[in-house]
Short mmCIF file of C-alpha atoms and ligand atoms in Angstrom, two decimals:
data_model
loop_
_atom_site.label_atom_id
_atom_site.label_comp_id
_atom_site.label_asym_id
_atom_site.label_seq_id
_atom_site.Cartn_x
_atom_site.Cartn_y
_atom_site.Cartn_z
CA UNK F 1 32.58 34.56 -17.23
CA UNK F 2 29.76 33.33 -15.22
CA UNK F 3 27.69 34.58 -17.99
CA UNK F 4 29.62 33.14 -20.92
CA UNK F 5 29.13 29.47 -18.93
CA UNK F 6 25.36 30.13 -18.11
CA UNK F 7 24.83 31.10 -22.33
CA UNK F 8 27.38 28.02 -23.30
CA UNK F 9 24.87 25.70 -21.25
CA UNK F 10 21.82 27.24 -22.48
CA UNK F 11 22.73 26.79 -26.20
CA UNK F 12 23.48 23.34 -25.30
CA UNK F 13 20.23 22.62 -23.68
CA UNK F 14 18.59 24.17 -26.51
CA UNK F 15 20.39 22.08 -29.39
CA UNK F 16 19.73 18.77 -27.12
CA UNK F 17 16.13 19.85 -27.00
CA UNK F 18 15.58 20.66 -30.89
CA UNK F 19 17.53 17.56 -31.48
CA UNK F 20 15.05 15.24 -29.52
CA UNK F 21 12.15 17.48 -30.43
CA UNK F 22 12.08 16.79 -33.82
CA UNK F 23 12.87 13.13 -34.46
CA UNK F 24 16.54 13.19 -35.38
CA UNK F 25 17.63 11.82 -32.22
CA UNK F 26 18.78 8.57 -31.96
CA UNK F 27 16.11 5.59 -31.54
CA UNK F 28 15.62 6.10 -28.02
CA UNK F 29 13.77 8.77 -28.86
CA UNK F 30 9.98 9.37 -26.87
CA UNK F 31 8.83 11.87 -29.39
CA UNK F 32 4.87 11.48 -29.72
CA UNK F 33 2.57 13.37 -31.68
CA UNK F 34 -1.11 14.29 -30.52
CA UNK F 35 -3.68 15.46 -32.81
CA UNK F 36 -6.72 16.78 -31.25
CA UNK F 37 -9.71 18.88 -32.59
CA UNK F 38 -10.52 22.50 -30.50
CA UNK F 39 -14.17 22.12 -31.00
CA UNK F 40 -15.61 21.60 -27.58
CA UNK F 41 -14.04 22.10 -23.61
CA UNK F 42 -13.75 18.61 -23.20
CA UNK F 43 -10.60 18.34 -26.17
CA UNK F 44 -8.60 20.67 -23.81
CA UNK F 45 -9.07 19.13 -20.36
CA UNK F 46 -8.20 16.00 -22.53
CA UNK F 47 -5.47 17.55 -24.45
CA UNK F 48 -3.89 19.16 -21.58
CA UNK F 49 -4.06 15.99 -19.06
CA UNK F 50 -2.53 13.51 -21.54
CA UNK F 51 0.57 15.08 -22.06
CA UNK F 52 0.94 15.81 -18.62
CA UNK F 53 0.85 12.22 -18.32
CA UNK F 54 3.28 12.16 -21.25
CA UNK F 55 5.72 14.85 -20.34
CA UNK F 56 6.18 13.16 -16.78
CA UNK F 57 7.17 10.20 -18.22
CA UNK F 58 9.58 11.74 -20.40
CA UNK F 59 7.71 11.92 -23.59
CA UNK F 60 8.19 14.42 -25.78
CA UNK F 61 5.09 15.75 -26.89
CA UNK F 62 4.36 17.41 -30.32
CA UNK F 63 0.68 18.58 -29.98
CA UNK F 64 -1.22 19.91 -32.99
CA UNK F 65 -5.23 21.21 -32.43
CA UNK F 66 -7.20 21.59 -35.38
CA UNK F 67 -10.99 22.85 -36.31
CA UNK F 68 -11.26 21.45 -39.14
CA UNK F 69 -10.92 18.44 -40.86
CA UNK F 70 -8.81 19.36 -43.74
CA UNK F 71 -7.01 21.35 -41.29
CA UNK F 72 -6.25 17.88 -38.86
CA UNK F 73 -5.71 15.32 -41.96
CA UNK F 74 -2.89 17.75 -42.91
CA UNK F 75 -1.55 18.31 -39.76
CA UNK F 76 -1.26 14.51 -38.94
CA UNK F 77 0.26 14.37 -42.05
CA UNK F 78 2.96 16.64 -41.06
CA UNK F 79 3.40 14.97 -37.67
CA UNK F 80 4.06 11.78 -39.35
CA UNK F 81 7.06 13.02 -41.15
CA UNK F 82 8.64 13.70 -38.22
CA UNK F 83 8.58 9.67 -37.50
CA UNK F 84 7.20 10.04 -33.55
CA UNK F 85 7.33 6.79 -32.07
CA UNK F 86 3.41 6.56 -31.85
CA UNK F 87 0.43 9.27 -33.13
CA UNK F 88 -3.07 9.63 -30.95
CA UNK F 89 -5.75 11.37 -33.24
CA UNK F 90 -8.57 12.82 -31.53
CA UNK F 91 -10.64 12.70 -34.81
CA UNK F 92 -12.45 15.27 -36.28
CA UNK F 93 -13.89 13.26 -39.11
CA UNK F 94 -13.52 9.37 -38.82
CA UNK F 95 -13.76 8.53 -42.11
CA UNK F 96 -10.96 11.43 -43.33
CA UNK F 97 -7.72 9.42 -42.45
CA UNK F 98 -7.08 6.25 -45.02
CA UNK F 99 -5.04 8.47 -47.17
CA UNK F 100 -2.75 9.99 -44.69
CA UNK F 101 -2.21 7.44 -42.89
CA UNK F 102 -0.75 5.10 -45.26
CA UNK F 103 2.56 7.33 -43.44
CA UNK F 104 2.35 5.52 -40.29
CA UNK F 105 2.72 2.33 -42.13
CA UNK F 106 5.33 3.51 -44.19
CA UNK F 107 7.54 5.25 -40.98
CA UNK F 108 6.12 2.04 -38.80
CA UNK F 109 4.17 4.59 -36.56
CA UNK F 110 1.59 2.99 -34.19
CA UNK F 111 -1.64 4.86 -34.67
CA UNK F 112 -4.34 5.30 -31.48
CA UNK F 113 -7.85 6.49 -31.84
CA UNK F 114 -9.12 8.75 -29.11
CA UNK F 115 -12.38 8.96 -27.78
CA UNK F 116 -13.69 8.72 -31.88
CA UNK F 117 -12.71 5.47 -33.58
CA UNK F 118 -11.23 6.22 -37.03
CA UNK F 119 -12.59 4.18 -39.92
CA UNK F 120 -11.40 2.57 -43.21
CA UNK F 121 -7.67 2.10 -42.43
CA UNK F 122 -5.46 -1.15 -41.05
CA UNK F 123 -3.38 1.94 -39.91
CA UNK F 124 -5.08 1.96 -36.30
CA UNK F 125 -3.66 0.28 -33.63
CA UNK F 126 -5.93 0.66 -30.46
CA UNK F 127 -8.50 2.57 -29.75
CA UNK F 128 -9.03 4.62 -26.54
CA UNK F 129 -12.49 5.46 -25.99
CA UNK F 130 -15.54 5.86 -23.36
CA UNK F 131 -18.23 2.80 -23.99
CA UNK F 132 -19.87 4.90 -26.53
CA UNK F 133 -23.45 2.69 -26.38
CA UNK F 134 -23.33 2.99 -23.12
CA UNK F 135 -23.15 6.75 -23.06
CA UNK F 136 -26.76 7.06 -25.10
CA UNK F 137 -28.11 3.87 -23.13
CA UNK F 138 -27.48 5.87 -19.71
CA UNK F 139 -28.98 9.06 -21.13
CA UNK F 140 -32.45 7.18 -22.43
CA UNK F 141 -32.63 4.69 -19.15
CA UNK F 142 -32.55 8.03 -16.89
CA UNK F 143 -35.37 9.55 -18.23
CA UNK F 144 -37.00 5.92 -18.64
CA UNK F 145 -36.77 5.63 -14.77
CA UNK F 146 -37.76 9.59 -14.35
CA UNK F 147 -40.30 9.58 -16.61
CA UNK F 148 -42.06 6.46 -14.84
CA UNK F 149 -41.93 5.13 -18.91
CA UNK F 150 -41.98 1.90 -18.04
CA UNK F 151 -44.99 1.80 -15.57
CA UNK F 152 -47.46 3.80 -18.38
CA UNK F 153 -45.94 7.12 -17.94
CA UNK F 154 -46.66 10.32 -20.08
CA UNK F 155 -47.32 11.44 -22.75
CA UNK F 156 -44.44 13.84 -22.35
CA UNK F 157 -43.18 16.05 -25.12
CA UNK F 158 -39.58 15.21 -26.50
CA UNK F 159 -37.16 16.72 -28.88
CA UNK F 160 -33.54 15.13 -29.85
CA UNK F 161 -30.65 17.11 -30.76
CA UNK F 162 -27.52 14.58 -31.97
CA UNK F 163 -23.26 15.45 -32.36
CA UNK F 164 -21.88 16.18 -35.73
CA UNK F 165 -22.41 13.49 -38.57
CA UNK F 166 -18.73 12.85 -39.21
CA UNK F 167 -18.03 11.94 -35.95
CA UNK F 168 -18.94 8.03 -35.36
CA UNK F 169 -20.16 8.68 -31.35
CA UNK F 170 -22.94 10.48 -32.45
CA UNK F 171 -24.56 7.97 -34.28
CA UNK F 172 -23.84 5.31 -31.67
CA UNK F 173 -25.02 7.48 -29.27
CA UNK F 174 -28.53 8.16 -30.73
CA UNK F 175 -28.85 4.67 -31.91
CA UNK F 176 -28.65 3.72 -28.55
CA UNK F 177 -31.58 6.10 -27.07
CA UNK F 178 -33.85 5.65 -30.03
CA UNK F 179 -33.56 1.75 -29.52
CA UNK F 180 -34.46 2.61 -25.47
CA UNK F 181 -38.00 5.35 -26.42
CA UNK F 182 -38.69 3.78 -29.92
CA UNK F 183 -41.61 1.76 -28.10
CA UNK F 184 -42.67 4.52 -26.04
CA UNK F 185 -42.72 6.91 -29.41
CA UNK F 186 -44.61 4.21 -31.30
CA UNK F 187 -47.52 4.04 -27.75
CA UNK F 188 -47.82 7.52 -27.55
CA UNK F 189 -46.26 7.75 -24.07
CA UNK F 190 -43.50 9.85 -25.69
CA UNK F 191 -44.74 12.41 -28.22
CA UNK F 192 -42.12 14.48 -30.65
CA UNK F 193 -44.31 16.90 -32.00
CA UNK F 194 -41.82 17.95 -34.84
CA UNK F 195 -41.62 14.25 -35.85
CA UNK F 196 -37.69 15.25 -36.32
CA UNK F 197 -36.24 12.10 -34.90
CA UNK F 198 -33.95 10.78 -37.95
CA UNK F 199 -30.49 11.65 -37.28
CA UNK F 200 -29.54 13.81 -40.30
CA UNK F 201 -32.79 16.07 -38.90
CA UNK F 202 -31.34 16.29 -35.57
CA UNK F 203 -27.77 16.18 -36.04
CA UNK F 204 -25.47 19.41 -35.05
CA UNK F 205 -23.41 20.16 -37.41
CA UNK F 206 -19.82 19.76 -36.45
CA UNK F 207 -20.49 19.47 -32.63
CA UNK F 208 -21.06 23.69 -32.96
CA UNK F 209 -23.04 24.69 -30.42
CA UNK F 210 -24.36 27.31 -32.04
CA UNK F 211 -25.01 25.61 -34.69
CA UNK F 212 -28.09 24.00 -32.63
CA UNK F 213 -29.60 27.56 -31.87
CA UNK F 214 -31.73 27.96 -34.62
CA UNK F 215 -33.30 24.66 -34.43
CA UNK F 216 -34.49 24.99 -31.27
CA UNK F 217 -35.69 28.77 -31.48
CA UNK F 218 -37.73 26.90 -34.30
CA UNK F 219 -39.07 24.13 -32.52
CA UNK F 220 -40.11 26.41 -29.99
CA UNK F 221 -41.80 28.98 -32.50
CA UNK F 222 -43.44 26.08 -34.08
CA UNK F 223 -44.67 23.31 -32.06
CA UNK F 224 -44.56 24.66 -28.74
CA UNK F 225 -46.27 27.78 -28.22
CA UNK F 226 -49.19 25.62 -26.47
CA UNK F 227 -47.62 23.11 -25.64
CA UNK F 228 -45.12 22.44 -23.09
CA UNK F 229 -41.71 20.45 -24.49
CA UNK F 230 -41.21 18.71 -21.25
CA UNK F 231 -37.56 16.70 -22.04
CA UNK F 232 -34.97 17.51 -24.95
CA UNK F 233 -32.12 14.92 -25.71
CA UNK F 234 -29.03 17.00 -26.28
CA UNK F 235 -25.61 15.04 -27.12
CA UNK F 236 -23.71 17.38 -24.86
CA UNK F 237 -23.05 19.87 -21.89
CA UNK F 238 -21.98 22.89 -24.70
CA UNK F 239 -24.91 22.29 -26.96
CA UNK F 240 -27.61 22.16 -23.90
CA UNK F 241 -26.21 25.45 -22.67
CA UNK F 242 -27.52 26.87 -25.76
CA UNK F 243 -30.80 25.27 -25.64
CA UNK F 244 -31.37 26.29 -22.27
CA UNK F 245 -30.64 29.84 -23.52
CA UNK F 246 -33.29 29.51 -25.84
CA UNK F 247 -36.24 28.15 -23.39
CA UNK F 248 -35.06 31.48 -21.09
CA UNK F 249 -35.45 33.68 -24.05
CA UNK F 250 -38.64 32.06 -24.80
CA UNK F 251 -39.46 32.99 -21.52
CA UNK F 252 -39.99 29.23 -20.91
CA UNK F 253 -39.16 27.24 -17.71
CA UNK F 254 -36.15 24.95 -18.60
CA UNK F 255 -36.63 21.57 -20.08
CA UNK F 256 -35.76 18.38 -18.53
CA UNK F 257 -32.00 17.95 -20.48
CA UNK F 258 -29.27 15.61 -20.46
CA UNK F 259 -25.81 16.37 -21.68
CA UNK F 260 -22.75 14.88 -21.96
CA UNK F 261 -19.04 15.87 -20.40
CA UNK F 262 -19.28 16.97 -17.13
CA UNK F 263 -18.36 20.68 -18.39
CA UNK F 264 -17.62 22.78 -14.69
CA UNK F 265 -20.58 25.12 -16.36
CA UNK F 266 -23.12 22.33 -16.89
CA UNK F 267 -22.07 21.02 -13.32
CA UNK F 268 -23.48 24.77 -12.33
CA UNK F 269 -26.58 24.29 -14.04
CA UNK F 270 -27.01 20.62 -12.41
CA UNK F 271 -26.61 22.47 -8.82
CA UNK F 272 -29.08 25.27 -9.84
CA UNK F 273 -31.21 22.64 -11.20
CA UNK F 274 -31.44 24.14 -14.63
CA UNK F 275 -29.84 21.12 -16.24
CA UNK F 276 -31.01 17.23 -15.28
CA UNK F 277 -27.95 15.68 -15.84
CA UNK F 278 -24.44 15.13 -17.71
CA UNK F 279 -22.78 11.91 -18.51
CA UNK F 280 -19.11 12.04 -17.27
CA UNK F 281 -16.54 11.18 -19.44
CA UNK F 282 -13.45 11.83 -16.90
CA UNK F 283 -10.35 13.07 -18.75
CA UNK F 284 -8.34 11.64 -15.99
CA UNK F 285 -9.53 8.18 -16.57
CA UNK F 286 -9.48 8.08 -20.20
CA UNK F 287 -5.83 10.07 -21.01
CA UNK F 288 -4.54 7.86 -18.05
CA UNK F 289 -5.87 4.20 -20.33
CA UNK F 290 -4.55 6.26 -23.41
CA UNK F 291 -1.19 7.22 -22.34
CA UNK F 292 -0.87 3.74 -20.85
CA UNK F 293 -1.32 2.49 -24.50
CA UNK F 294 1.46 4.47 -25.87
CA UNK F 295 3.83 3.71 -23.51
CA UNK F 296 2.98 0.25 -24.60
CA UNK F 297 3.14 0.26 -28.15
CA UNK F 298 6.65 2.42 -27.84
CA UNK F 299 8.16 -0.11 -25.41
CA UNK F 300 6.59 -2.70 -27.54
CA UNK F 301 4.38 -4.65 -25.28
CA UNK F 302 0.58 -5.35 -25.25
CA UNK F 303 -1.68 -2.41 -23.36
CA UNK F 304 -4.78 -3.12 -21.38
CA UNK F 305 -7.35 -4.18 -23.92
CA UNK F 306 -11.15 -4.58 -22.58
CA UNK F 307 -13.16 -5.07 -26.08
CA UNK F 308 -11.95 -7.00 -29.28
CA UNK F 309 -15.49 -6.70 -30.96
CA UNK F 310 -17.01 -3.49 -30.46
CA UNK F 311 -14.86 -1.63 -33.22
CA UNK F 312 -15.37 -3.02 -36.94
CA UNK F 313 -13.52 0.19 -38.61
CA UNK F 314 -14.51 -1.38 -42.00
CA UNK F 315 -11.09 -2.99 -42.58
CA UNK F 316 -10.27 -4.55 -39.14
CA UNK F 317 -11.43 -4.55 -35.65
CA UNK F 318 -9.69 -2.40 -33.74
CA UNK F 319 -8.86 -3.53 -30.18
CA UNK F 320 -9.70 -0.93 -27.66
CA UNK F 321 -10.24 -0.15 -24.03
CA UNK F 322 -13.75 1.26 -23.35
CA UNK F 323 -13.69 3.24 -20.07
CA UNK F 324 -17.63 3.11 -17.74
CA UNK F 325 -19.37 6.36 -18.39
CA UNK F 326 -20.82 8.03 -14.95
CA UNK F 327 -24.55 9.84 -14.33
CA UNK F 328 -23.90 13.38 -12.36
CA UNK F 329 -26.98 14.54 -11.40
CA UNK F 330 -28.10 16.42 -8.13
CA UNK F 331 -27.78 13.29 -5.90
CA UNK F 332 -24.02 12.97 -6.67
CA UNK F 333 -22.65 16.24 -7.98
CA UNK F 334 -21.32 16.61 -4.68
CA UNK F 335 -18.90 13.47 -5.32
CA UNK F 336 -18.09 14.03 -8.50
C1 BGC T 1 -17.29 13.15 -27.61
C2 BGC T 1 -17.99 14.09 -26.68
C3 BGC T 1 -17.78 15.53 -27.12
C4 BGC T 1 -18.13 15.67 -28.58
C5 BGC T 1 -17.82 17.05 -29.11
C6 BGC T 1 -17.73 13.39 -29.00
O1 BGC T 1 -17.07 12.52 -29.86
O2 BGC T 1 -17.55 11.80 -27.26
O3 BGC T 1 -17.50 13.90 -25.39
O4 BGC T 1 -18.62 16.40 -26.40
O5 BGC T 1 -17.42 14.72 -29.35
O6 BGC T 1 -16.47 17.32 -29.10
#
């Protein structure tokens, strides 16, 4: 009997929990959708600590993870249908989503932009992001101050490595650290021997850290057998892993590097003092600003907004909340 009751319950729960799952609840419904790419660490710790913050407030979270594009523009489009009370797209390209989301106008479905702003559409409501300039400003000013730049110091050897093209932070960010060395590149202070500083000769292609192994194993062959490359730009932790792989197989000492993510493996490096620094991004901060957001555009008030001109996405500007990237380096890993 026990049993019968303990199955009866169970089949309940179940039915209550398909029912609120997928949207055919009543209005008070907290059904969410979350759309995130699978392309680097950081997506995950991301992924994972917003809809804990979600799922502890009761949300009900339908997550889809994509790799690529085509695979993400569908998959929003198939969280849409399900009418969630507000969609957060980690996007994989931010110019892919006009189309699709012409669905969250149609269902009413507040749209937020994490981390990558998503262009062309009057679909996006907010935008939850790190202060994207200020990631590649903090990268360039480091090795400004390192470098002694500013006093007359170098020449130093330089490479730059950039994110994928379809992903707007990796333009912003290189804008930003070409606009800081740009005078010291023109004086001579800063030397790139490959001359490879435009971004579609640097760029990575899709943020695939592997994808950035042949171009340095060639930079390496090419310009540096005499020379020493004393400082490579690299957009992230995952992608100056593999650069730093390449230096040890070339049987060179490792590089001044930056990176970007605080990745527990780059934090190694930054102890072992293979790696100079990362920029931290901290998921905690950012899902924590993001989830904040939803809860506001579900309950229908106004979320914490910290920039209202930052974010032209070609049809509006999109109000976001820029969190303060951090330097780690070996003078702070121990807070961090
Ligand atoms: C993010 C980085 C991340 C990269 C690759 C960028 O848009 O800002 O934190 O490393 O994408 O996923």
């Amino acid at each position: 009997m026990d049993k019968v009751k303990f199955l009866l319950v169970a089949v309940l729960m179940t039915v209550t929990a398909i029912m609120t799952g997928c949207g055919t609840s009543t209005s008070g419904n907290k059904n969410v959708a979350v759309c995130f790419p699978n392309t680097t660490p950081s997506w995950e710790r991301n992924g994972s600590a917003l809809i804990k913050y979600l799922e502890d407030d009761g949300f009900i979270v339908d997550m889809k993870i994509s790799s690529t594009s085509e695979e993400q523009v569908a998959q929003v489009g198939e969280a849409l249908k399900n009418k969630p009370k507000c969609i957060v797209i980690g996007a994989i390209d931010s110019s892919a989503f006009a189309e699709v989301l012409e669905d969250a106008k149609t269902y009413n479905v507040p749209v937020i932009a994490f981390d990558r702003i998503i262009f062309g559409t009057d679909a996006v409501t907010y935008y939850a992001s790190y202060d994207n300039d200020a990631v590649g400003e903090a990268q360039a000013l480091y090795f400004e101050t390192v470098l002694n730049l500013r006093k007359g110091g170098g020449p130093y050897n330089i490479e730059f490595f950039a994110g994928g093209t379809t992903d707007n932070n990796s333009h912003i960010f290189l804008k930003n650290i070409m606009r800081i060395f740009d005078p010291y590149l023109k004086n001579g202070q800063l030397i790139c021997r490959s001359g490879q500083t435009a971004f579609d000769a640097v760029t990575v292609k899709d943020w695939y850290a592997e994808n950035a192994r042949p171009r340095i194993k060639e930079l390496l062959n090419k310009y540096y057998n005499d020379e020493t490359l004393h400082v490579v730009i690299s957009p992230n932790d995952e992608i100056a892993g593999v650069i730093l792989e390449e230096f040890k197989r070339a049987g060179k000492p490792a590089p001044l590097i930056c990176g970007l993510d605080a990745d527990p493996i780059a934090l190694d490096r930054i102890r072992n003092g293979q790696q100079t620094f990362t920029v931290a991004k901290d998921p905690a901060v950012l899902t924590l600003k993001c989830f904040r957001m939803v809860k506001a555009v579900v309950e229908g008030t106004v979320p914490d907004i910290n920039d209202v001109k930052t974010y032209d996405n070609g049809v509006k500007i999109v109000p976001a909340y820029l969190c303060t990237p951090q330097i780690i380096d070996k003078s702070n890993i121990q807070d961090f």
